[in-house]
Amino acid sequence: MKRQTGNVIRYAGDWVVVCPTKERAEMARTVAEAALARLGLRLHPDKTRIVNLTKGAQGLDFLGFHLLMYRSPKRPDRYYLLRWPSKRAMASIKAKVRQMTDRRYVGLSLETAVARLNPVLRGWAGYFRHGNSSRKFQAINSYVHQRMAILASNKHGLHGRYWATRFTYGWFMSLGIYRLAGVVHYKSAYALRRTVSESRVLENGMRGLKGGRWGQRGDHVGDAKKDQSDDPSLGHRQSPMYSIAQPA
């Protein structure tokens, strides 16, 4: 497929094909459909689509990250490939926090609630920390603060929407909750940068994302079955591209 259409980036059953033109992306879909048909498989009709990544026209969700080309504020002629937790990933971690701080756990101590939350927060942050995730992490930190304050209010029979003044930031920090912090992995952000049309994403099994303007992301099934970045200069410089993509 690479020789005919573009480059394939695959992890388990998810994949992206990065192509230089929309026509190549459409050809990639045709080639993929034919190859999977011989195996008794097919592209998922609701999860496979063509997206235009050129100059940030559209974004792409892959392996939990939202990828977007972002214009450099210092070099307007250059775009960088940035990534942060997708909307689905944000909703997932919030749902877990909400479930673990539900009213039915009011009989447990706050120390117990913290002990249950910390491994979940630490694991989620460990996966998403290598990217432009600081603003998303701040949103999760604020949400955890809110949920712990509401849980404490329920424990003490307090009512009203004054949890922010009753349970301050200092109180929240004293609980020992794991704080999410995002960093850019400089080695991966700048490694193997050769031309404006070539860059790579090294974390999370995404390798060899080279050049191109169009691409495809997809998923297969058996017949039986704008947030902004923290610092664009720390992203991945990348030429315009299109991607045939599966929304996460």
PDB file of C-alpha atoms in Angstrom:
ATOM      1  CA  MET A   1       0.000   0.000   0.000  1.00  0.00           C
ATOM      2  CA  LYS A   2       2.892   2.351   0.741  1.00  0.00           C
ATOM      3  CA  ARG A   3       4.244   2.191  -2.814  1.00  0.00           C
ATOM      4  CA  GLN A   4       0.831   2.823  -4.359  1.00  0.00           C
ATOM      5  CA  THR A   5      -0.891   5.203  -1.969  1.00  0.00           C
ATOM      6  CA  GLY A   6       0.771   6.298   1.281  1.00  0.00           C
ATOM      7  CA  ASN A   7       2.268   5.174   4.587  1.00  0.00           C
ATOM      8  CA  VAL A   8       0.461   2.920   7.057  1.00  0.00           C
ATOM      9  CA  ILE A   9       0.685   3.427  10.817  1.00  0.00           C
ATOM     10  CA  ARG A  10      -0.924   0.505  12.641  1.00  0.00           C
ATOM     11  CA  TYR A  11      -1.520  -0.503  16.252  1.00  0.00           C
ATOM     12  CA  ALA A  12      -3.514  -3.718  16.788  1.00  0.00           C
ATOM     13  CA  GLY A  13      -6.793  -3.273  14.870  1.00  0.00           C
ATOM     14  CA  ASP A  14      -6.485   0.514  14.461  1.00  0.00           C
ATOM     15  CA  TRP A  15      -4.537   2.107  11.643  1.00  0.00           C
ATOM     16  CA  VAL A  16      -3.955   5.293   9.710  1.00  0.00           C
ATOM     17  CA  VAL A  17      -2.830   5.683   6.112  1.00  0.00           C
ATOM     18  CA  VAL A  18      -1.118   9.030   5.441  1.00  0.00           C
ATOM     19  CA  CYS A  19      -1.310  10.088   1.798  1.00  0.00           C
ATOM     20  CA  PRO A  20      -0.194  13.156  -0.218  1.00  0.00           C
ATOM     21  CA  THR A  21      -3.535  13.755  -1.969  1.00  0.00           C
ATOM     22  CA  LYS A  22      -7.240  13.094  -1.514  1.00  0.00           C
ATOM     23  CA  GLU A  23      -7.192  10.849  -4.563  1.00  0.00           C
ATOM     24  CA  ARG A  24      -4.469   8.704  -2.973  1.00  0.00           C
ATOM     25  CA  ALA A  25      -6.504   8.492   0.229  1.00  0.00           C
ATOM     26  CA  GLU A  26      -9.540   7.279  -1.693  1.00  0.00           C
ATOM     27  CA  MET A  27      -7.329   4.745  -3.450  1.00  0.00           C
ATOM     28  CA  ALA A  28      -5.998   3.599  -0.060  1.00  0.00           C
ATOM     29  CA  ARG A  29      -9.533   2.902   1.090  1.00  0.00           C
ATOM     30  CA  THR A  30     -10.224   0.852  -2.036  1.00  0.00           C
ATOM     31  CA  VAL A  31      -7.010  -1.135  -1.606  1.00  0.00           C
ATOM     32  CA  ALA A  32      -7.771  -1.747   2.078  1.00  0.00           C
ATOM     33  CA  GLU A  33     -11.303  -2.908   1.347  1.00  0.00           C
ATOM     34  CA  ALA A  34     -10.032  -5.382  -1.249  1.00  0.00           C
ATOM     35  CA  ALA A  35      -7.282  -6.714   1.016  1.00  0.00           C
ATOM     36  CA  LEU A  36      -9.625  -7.187   3.975  1.00  0.00           C
ATOM     37  CA  ALA A  37     -12.301  -8.816   1.811  1.00  0.00           C
ATOM     38  CA  ARG A  38      -9.867 -11.618   0.947  1.00  0.00           C
ATOM     39  CA  LEU A  39      -9.542 -12.265   4.694  1.00  0.00           C
ATOM     40  CA  GLY A  40     -13.274 -12.257   5.286  1.00  0.00           C
ATOM     41  CA  LEU A  41     -13.109  -8.841   6.938  1.00  0.00           C
ATOM     42  CA  ARG A  42     -14.431  -5.387   6.090  1.00  0.00           C
ATOM     43  CA  LEU A  43     -13.879  -1.766   7.052  1.00  0.00           C
ATOM     44  CA  HIS A  44     -16.134  -0.519   9.809  1.00  0.00           C
ATOM     45  CA  PRO A  45     -18.600   1.736   7.938  1.00  0.00           C
ATOM     46  CA  ASP A  46     -19.101   4.133  10.869  1.00  0.00           C
ATOM     47  CA  LYS A  47     -15.482   4.369  12.002  1.00  0.00           C
ATOM     48  CA  THR A  48     -13.645   4.858   8.730  1.00  0.00           C
ATOM     49  CA  ARG A  49     -13.458   8.259   7.090  1.00  0.00           C
ATOM     50  CA  ILE A  50     -11.194  10.583   5.129  1.00  0.00           C
ATOM     51  CA  VAL A  51     -10.044  13.737   6.936  1.00  0.00           C
ATOM     52  CA  ASN A  52      -8.096  16.753   5.740  1.00  0.00           C
ATOM     53  CA  LEU A  53      -5.238  17.589   8.097  1.00  0.00           C
ATOM     54  CA  THR A  54      -3.828  20.352   5.896  1.00  0.00           C
ATOM     55  CA  LYS A  55      -3.096  23.474   7.957  1.00  0.00           C
ATOM     56  CA  GLY A  56      -5.312  22.255  10.793  1.00  0.00           C
ATOM     57  CA  ALA A  57      -8.449  22.019   8.648  1.00  0.00           C
ATOM     58  CA  GLN A  58      -9.538  18.886  10.526  1.00  0.00           C
ATOM     59  CA  GLY A  59      -8.264  16.816  13.412  1.00  0.00           C
ATOM     60  CA  LEU A  60      -7.787  13.099  13.870  1.00  0.00           C
ATOM     61  CA  ASP A  61      -8.411  10.868  16.905  1.00  0.00           C
ATOM     62  CA  PHE A  62      -6.043   7.917  17.180  1.00  0.00           C
ATOM     63  CA  LEU A  63      -5.209   5.708  20.179  1.00  0.00           C
ATOM     64  CA  GLY A  64      -6.954   8.099  22.551  1.00  0.00           C
ATOM     65  CA  PHE A  65      -5.148  11.214  21.323  1.00  0.00           C
ATOM     66  CA  HIS A  66      -6.554  14.037  19.232  1.00  0.00           C
ATOM     67  CA  LEU A  67      -4.006  15.030  16.569  1.00  0.00           C
ATOM     68  CA  LEU A  68      -4.101  18.454  14.948  1.00  0.00           C
ATOM     69  CA  MET A  69      -1.807  20.547  12.777  1.00  0.00           C
ATOM     70  CA  TYR A  70      -1.305  23.875  14.563  1.00  0.00           C
ATOM     71  CA  ARG A  71       0.201  27.069  13.166  1.00  0.00           C
ATOM     72  CA  SER A  72       3.323  28.264  14.964  1.00  0.00           C
ATOM     73  CA  PRO A  73       2.760  31.722  16.540  1.00  0.00           C
ATOM     74  CA  LYS A  74       6.407  32.573  15.914  1.00  0.00           C
ATOM     75  CA  ARG A  75       6.675  31.096  12.408  1.00  0.00           C
ATOM     76  CA  PRO A  76       3.271  31.536  10.696  1.00  0.00           C
ATOM     77  CA  ASP A  77       4.529  29.647   7.643  1.00  0.00           C
ATOM     78  CA  ARG A  78       5.051  26.480   9.682  1.00  0.00           C
ATOM     79  CA  TYR A  79       2.622  23.988  11.172  1.00  0.00           C
ATOM     80  CA  TYR A  80       3.276  21.472  13.915  1.00  0.00           C
ATOM     81  CA  LEU A  81       1.529  18.198  14.667  1.00  0.00           C
ATOM     82  CA  LEU A  82       0.235  18.406  18.239  1.00  0.00           C
ATOM     83  CA  ARG A  83      -1.722  15.920  20.319  1.00  0.00           C
ATOM     84  CA  TRP A  84      -3.716  15.828  23.531  1.00  0.00           C
ATOM     85  CA  PRO A  85      -6.409  13.572  25.085  1.00  0.00           C
ATOM     86  CA  SER A  86      -9.447  13.232  22.837  1.00  0.00           C
ATOM     87  CA  LYS A  87     -12.980  14.134  23.918  1.00  0.00           C
ATOM     88  CA  ARG A  88     -13.727  10.461  24.371  1.00  0.00           C
ATOM     89  CA  ALA A  89     -10.656   9.996  26.584  1.00  0.00           C
ATOM     90  CA  MET A  90     -11.646  13.015  28.689  1.00  0.00           C
ATOM     91  CA  ALA A  91     -15.189  11.720  29.090  1.00  0.00           C
ATOM     92  CA  SER A  92     -13.880   8.300  30.082  1.00  0.00           C
ATOM     93  CA  ILE A  93     -11.634   9.507  32.903  1.00  0.00           C
ATOM     94  CA  LYS A  94     -14.332  11.879  34.197  1.00  0.00           C
ATOM     95  CA  ALA A  95     -16.821   9.012  34.281  1.00  0.00           C
ATOM     96  CA  LYS A  96     -14.390   6.913  36.327  1.00  0.00           C
ATOM     97  CA  VAL A  97     -13.774   9.742  38.784  1.00  0.00           C
ATOM     98  CA  ARG A  98     -17.502  10.401  39.101  1.00  0.00           C
ATOM     99  CA  GLN A  99     -18.210   6.721  39.724  1.00  0.00           C
ATOM    100  CA  MET A 100     -15.471   6.451  42.372  1.00  0.00           C
ATOM    101  CA  THR A 101     -16.720   9.550  44.236  1.00  0.00           C
ATOM    102  CA  ASP A 102     -20.397   8.718  44.033  1.00  0.00           C
ATOM    103  CA  ARG A 103     -22.699   9.427  46.980  1.00  0.00           C
ATOM    104  CA  ARG A 104     -22.924   5.715  47.795  1.00  0.00           C
ATOM    105  CA  TYR A 105     -19.289   5.868  49.016  1.00  0.00           C
ATOM    106  CA  VAL A 106     -20.074   8.571  51.563  1.00  0.00           C
ATOM    107  CA  GLY A 107     -19.494   6.071  54.369  1.00  0.00           C
ATOM    108  CA  LEU A 108     -15.851   5.590  53.372  1.00  0.00           C
ATOM    109  CA  SER A 109     -13.115   7.859  54.615  1.00  0.00           C
ATOM    110  CA  LEU A 110     -11.633  10.456  52.264  1.00  0.00           C
ATOM    111  CA  GLU A 111      -8.289   8.678  52.623  1.00  0.00           C
ATOM    112  CA  THR A 112      -9.885   5.542  51.187  1.00  0.00           C
ATOM    113  CA  ALA A 113     -11.361   7.514  48.291  1.00  0.00           C
ATOM    114  CA  VAL A 114      -7.936   8.993  47.546  1.00  0.00           C
ATOM    115  CA  ALA A 115      -6.297   5.567  47.694  1.00  0.00           C
ATOM    116  CA  ARG A 116      -8.799   4.270  45.125  1.00  0.00           C
ATOM    117  CA  LEU A 117      -8.496   7.305  42.834  1.00  0.00           C
ATOM    118  CA  ASN A 118      -4.731   7.707  42.696  1.00  0.00           C
ATOM    119  CA  PRO A 119      -3.881   4.552  40.677  1.00  0.00           C
ATOM    120  CA  VAL A 120      -6.519   5.486  38.092  1.00  0.00           C
ATOM    121  CA  LEU A 121      -5.272   9.059  37.754  1.00  0.00           C
ATOM    122  CA  ARG A 122      -1.629   7.995  37.693  1.00  0.00           C
ATOM    123  CA  GLY A 123      -2.204   5.430  34.957  1.00  0.00           C
ATOM    124  CA  TRP A 124      -4.248   7.798  32.786  1.00  0.00           C
ATOM    125  CA  ALA A 125      -1.686  10.586  33.171  1.00  0.00           C
ATOM    126  CA  GLY A 126       1.166   8.205  32.410  1.00  0.00           C
ATOM    127  CA  TYR A 127      -0.353   7.398  29.029  1.00  0.00           C
ATOM    128  CA  PHE A 128      -1.204  10.964  27.994  1.00  0.00           C
ATOM    129  CA  ARG A 129       1.656  12.912  29.594  1.00  0.00           C
ATOM    130  CA  HIS A 130       3.881  12.790  26.489  1.00  0.00           C
ATOM    131  CA  GLY A 131       2.053  15.392  24.473  1.00  0.00           C
ATOM    132  CA  ASN A 132       0.508  18.860  24.623  1.00  0.00           C
ATOM    133  CA  SER A 133      -1.814  17.807  27.441  1.00  0.00           C
ATOM    134  CA  SER A 134      -1.336  20.404  30.181  1.00  0.00           C
ATOM    135  CA  ARG A 135      -4.653  22.192  29.692  1.00  0.00           C
ATOM    136  CA  LYS A 136      -6.553  18.921  29.609  1.00  0.00           C
ATOM    137  CA  PHE A 137      -4.733  17.793  32.738  1.00  0.00           C
ATOM    138  CA  GLN A 138      -5.661  21.037  34.500  1.00  0.00           C
ATOM    139  CA  ALA A 139      -9.303  20.393  33.604  1.00  0.00           C
ATOM    140  CA  ILE A 140      -9.124  16.908  35.151  1.00  0.00           C
ATOM    141  CA  ASN A 141      -7.400  18.251  38.285  1.00  0.00           C
ATOM    142  CA  SER A 142     -10.215  20.786  38.716  1.00  0.00           C
ATOM    143  CA  TYR A 143     -12.842  18.109  38.160  1.00  0.00           C
ATOM    144  CA  VAL A 144     -11.283  15.816  40.772  1.00  0.00           C
ATOM    145  CA  HIS A 145     -11.191  18.741  43.222  1.00  0.00           C
ATOM    146  CA  GLN A 146     -14.889  19.362  42.615  1.00  0.00           C
ATOM    147  CA  ARG A 147     -15.853  15.711  43.035  1.00  0.00           C
ATOM    148  CA  MET A 148     -13.842  15.304  46.244  1.00  0.00           C
ATOM    149  CA  ALA A 149     -15.392  18.493  47.661  1.00  0.00           C
ATOM    150  CA  ILE A 150     -18.892  17.255  46.825  1.00  0.00           C
ATOM    151  CA  LEU A 151     -18.104  13.896  48.441  1.00  0.00           C
ATOM    152  CA  ALA A 152     -16.858  15.675  51.568  1.00  0.00           C
ATOM    153  CA  SER A 153     -19.989  17.855  51.609  1.00  0.00           C
ATOM    154  CA  ASN A 154     -22.183  14.761  51.474  1.00  0.00           C
ATOM    155  CA  LYS A 155     -20.198  13.148  54.294  1.00  0.00           C
ATOM    156  CA  HIS A 156     -20.780  16.154  56.557  1.00  0.00           C
ATOM    157  CA  GLY A 157     -24.378  16.771  55.511  1.00  0.00           C
ATOM    158  CA  LEU A 158     -23.593  20.131  53.927  1.00  0.00           C
ATOM    159  CA  HIS A 159     -25.827  21.550  51.233  1.00  0.00           C
ATOM    160  CA  GLY A 160     -25.570  24.243  48.605  1.00  0.00           C
ATOM    161  CA  ARG A 161     -23.102  25.020  45.855  1.00  0.00           C
ATOM    162  CA  TYR A 162     -20.364  26.454  48.068  1.00  0.00           C
ATOM    163  CA  TRP A 163     -17.911  23.572  47.924  1.00  0.00           C
ATOM    164  CA  ALA A 164     -15.187  25.803  46.402  1.00  0.00           C
ATOM    165  CA  THR A 165     -15.083  28.043  49.480  1.00  0.00           C
ATOM    166  CA  ARG A 166     -15.662  25.294  52.007  1.00  0.00           C
ATOM    167  CA  PHE A 167     -13.034  22.994  50.553  1.00  0.00           C
ATOM    168  CA  THR A 168     -10.243  25.166  49.184  1.00  0.00           C
ATOM    169  CA  TYR A 169      -7.307  24.310  46.987  1.00  0.00           C
ATOM    170  CA  GLY A 170      -5.147  23.977  50.099  1.00  0.00           C
ATOM    171  CA  TRP A 171      -7.589  21.434  51.527  1.00  0.00           C
ATOM    172  CA  PHE A 172      -7.560  19.540  48.250  1.00  0.00           C
ATOM    173  CA  MET A 173      -3.750  19.405  48.146  1.00  0.00           C
ATOM    174  CA  SER A 174      -3.642  18.133  51.701  1.00  0.00           C
ATOM    175  CA  LEU A 175      -5.550  14.998  50.704  1.00  0.00           C
ATOM    176  CA  GLY A 176      -2.587  13.596  48.776  1.00  0.00           C
ATOM    177  CA  ILE A 177      -4.455  13.303  45.476  1.00  0.00           C
ATOM    178  CA  TYR A 178      -2.233  12.539  42.507  1.00  0.00           C
ATOM    179  CA  ARG A 179      -1.854  15.725  40.441  1.00  0.00           C
ATOM    180  CA  LEU A 180      -1.777  15.377  36.666  1.00  0.00           C
ATOM    181  CA  ALA A 181       1.035  17.209  34.875  1.00  0.00           C
ATOM    182  CA  GLY A 182       1.764  17.151  31.139  1.00  0.00           C
ATOM    183  CA  VAL A 183       5.195  17.333  29.535  1.00  0.00           C
ATOM    184  CA  VAL A 184       6.543  17.164  26.014  1.00  0.00           C
ATOM    185  CA  HIS A 185       9.007  14.382  25.339  1.00  0.00           C
ATOM    186  CA  TYR A 186      11.717  16.470  23.681  1.00  0.00           C
ATOM    187  CA  LYS A 187      13.521  13.520  22.146  1.00  0.00           C
ATOM    188  CA  SER A 188      10.450  12.426  20.237  1.00  0.00           C
ATOM    189  CA  ALA A 189       9.389  15.989  19.444  1.00  0.00           C
ATOM    190  CA  TYR A 190      12.586  16.754  17.551  1.00  0.00           C
ATOM    191  CA  ALA A 191      13.999  13.364  16.569  1.00  0.00           C
ATOM    192  CA  LEU A 192      14.580  12.628  12.909  1.00  0.00           C
ATOM    193  CA  ARG A 193      13.372  16.017  11.681  1.00  0.00           C
ATOM    194  CA  ARG A 194      14.884  16.256   8.194  1.00  0.00           C
ATOM    195  CA  THR A 195      12.614  18.353   6.032  1.00  0.00           C
ATOM    196  CA  VAL A 196       9.386  20.259   6.450  1.00  0.00           C
ATOM    197  CA  SER A 197       7.591  17.239   4.982  1.00  0.00           C
ATOM    198  CA  GLU A 198       9.000  14.634   7.370  1.00  0.00           C
ATOM    199  CA  SER A 199       8.428  13.970  11.057  1.00  0.00           C
ATOM    200  CA  ARG A 200       7.650  11.054  13.349  1.00  0.00           C
ATOM    201  CA  VAL A 201       5.490  10.287  16.322  1.00  0.00           C
ATOM    202  CA  LEU A 202       7.431   7.865  18.484  1.00  0.00           C
ATOM    203  CA  GLU A 203       5.232   7.366  21.526  1.00  0.00           C
ATOM    204  CA  ASN A 204       2.384   4.901  21.988  1.00  0.00           C
ATOM    205  CA  GLY A 205       3.261   2.641  19.057  1.00  0.00           C
ATOM    206  CA  MET A 206       2.816   5.375  16.418  1.00  0.00           C
ATOM    207  CA  ARG A 207       5.902   5.163  14.216  1.00  0.00           C
ATOM    208  CA  GLY A 208       6.948   6.318  10.774  1.00  0.00           C
ATOM    209  CA  LEU A 209       4.474   9.156  10.265  1.00  0.00           C
ATOM    210  CA  LYS A 210       6.266  10.593   7.256  1.00  0.00           C
ATOM    211  CA  GLY A 211       5.181  13.366   4.946  1.00  0.00           C
ATOM    212  CA  GLY A 212       2.020  13.413   2.885  1.00  0.00           C
ATOM    213  CA  ARG A 213      -1.148  15.433   2.924  1.00  0.00           C
ATOM    214  CA  TRP A 214      -3.969  12.913   2.794  1.00  0.00           C
ATOM    215  CA  GLY A 215      -4.502   9.777   4.764  1.00  0.00           C
ATOM    216  CA  GLN A 216      -6.937   7.247   6.092  1.00  0.00           C
ATOM    217  CA  ARG A 217      -7.655   5.891   9.485  1.00  0.00           C
ATOM    218  CA  GLY A 218      -9.773   2.808   9.795  1.00  0.00           C
ATOM    219  CA  ASP A 219     -10.816  -0.243  11.708  1.00  0.00           C
ATOM    220  CA  HIS A 220     -11.933  -3.646  10.481  1.00  0.00           C
ATOM    221  CA  VAL A 221     -14.584  -6.029  11.755  1.00  0.00           C
ATOM    222  CA  GLY A 222     -15.250  -9.671  10.980  1.00  0.00           C
ATOM    223  CA  ASP A 223     -18.273 -10.694   8.962  1.00  0.00           C
ATOM    224  CA  ALA A 224     -19.611 -12.164  12.167  1.00  0.00           C
ATOM    225  CA  LYS A 225     -19.485  -9.230  14.103  1.00  0.00           C
ATOM    226  CA  LYS A 226     -10.626  23.075  19.481  1.00  0.00           C
ATOM    227  CA  ASP A 227      -8.712  23.110  22.306  1.00  0.00           C
ATOM    228  CA  GLN A 228      -5.317  24.674  21.715  1.00  0.00           C
ATOM    229  CA  SER A 229      -1.859  23.390  22.554  1.00  0.00           C
ATOM    230  CA  ASP A 230       0.350  24.524  25.370  1.00  0.00           C
ATOM    231  CA  ASP A 231       3.337  25.411  23.212  1.00  0.00           C
ATOM    232  CA  PRO A 232       3.155  24.792  19.461  1.00  0.00           C
ATOM    233  CA  SER A 233       6.920  25.090  19.148  1.00  0.00           C
ATOM    234  CA  LEU A 234       7.186  21.822  21.094  1.00  0.00           C
ATOM    235  CA  GLY A 235       5.028  19.869  18.688  1.00  0.00           C
ATOM    236  CA  HIS A 236       5.891  17.839  15.614  1.00  0.00           C
ATOM    237  CA  ARG A 237       6.612  19.799  12.484  1.00  0.00           C
ATOM    238  CA  GLN A 238       4.682  18.195   9.679  1.00  0.00           C
ATOM    239  CA  SER A 239       3.705  18.974   6.119  1.00  0.00           C
ATOM    240  CA  PRO A 240      -0.005  19.281   5.295  1.00  0.00           C
ATOM    241  CA  MET A 241      -1.741  15.942   5.008  1.00  0.00           C
ATOM    242  CA  TYR A 242      -5.048  14.185   4.713  1.00  0.00           C
ATOM    243  CA  SER A 243      -5.965  11.107   6.667  1.00  0.00           C
ATOM    244  CA  ILE A 244      -8.612   8.441   6.204  1.00  0.00           C
ATOM    245  CA  ALA A 245      -9.614   8.239   9.826  1.00  0.00           C
ATOM    246  CA  GLN A 246     -11.751   6.470  12.370  1.00  0.00           C
ATOM    247  CA  PRO A 247     -13.133   8.846  15.028  1.00  0.00           C
ATOM    248  CA  ALA A 248     -12.438   7.574  18.531  1.00  0.00           C
TER     249      ALA A 248
END
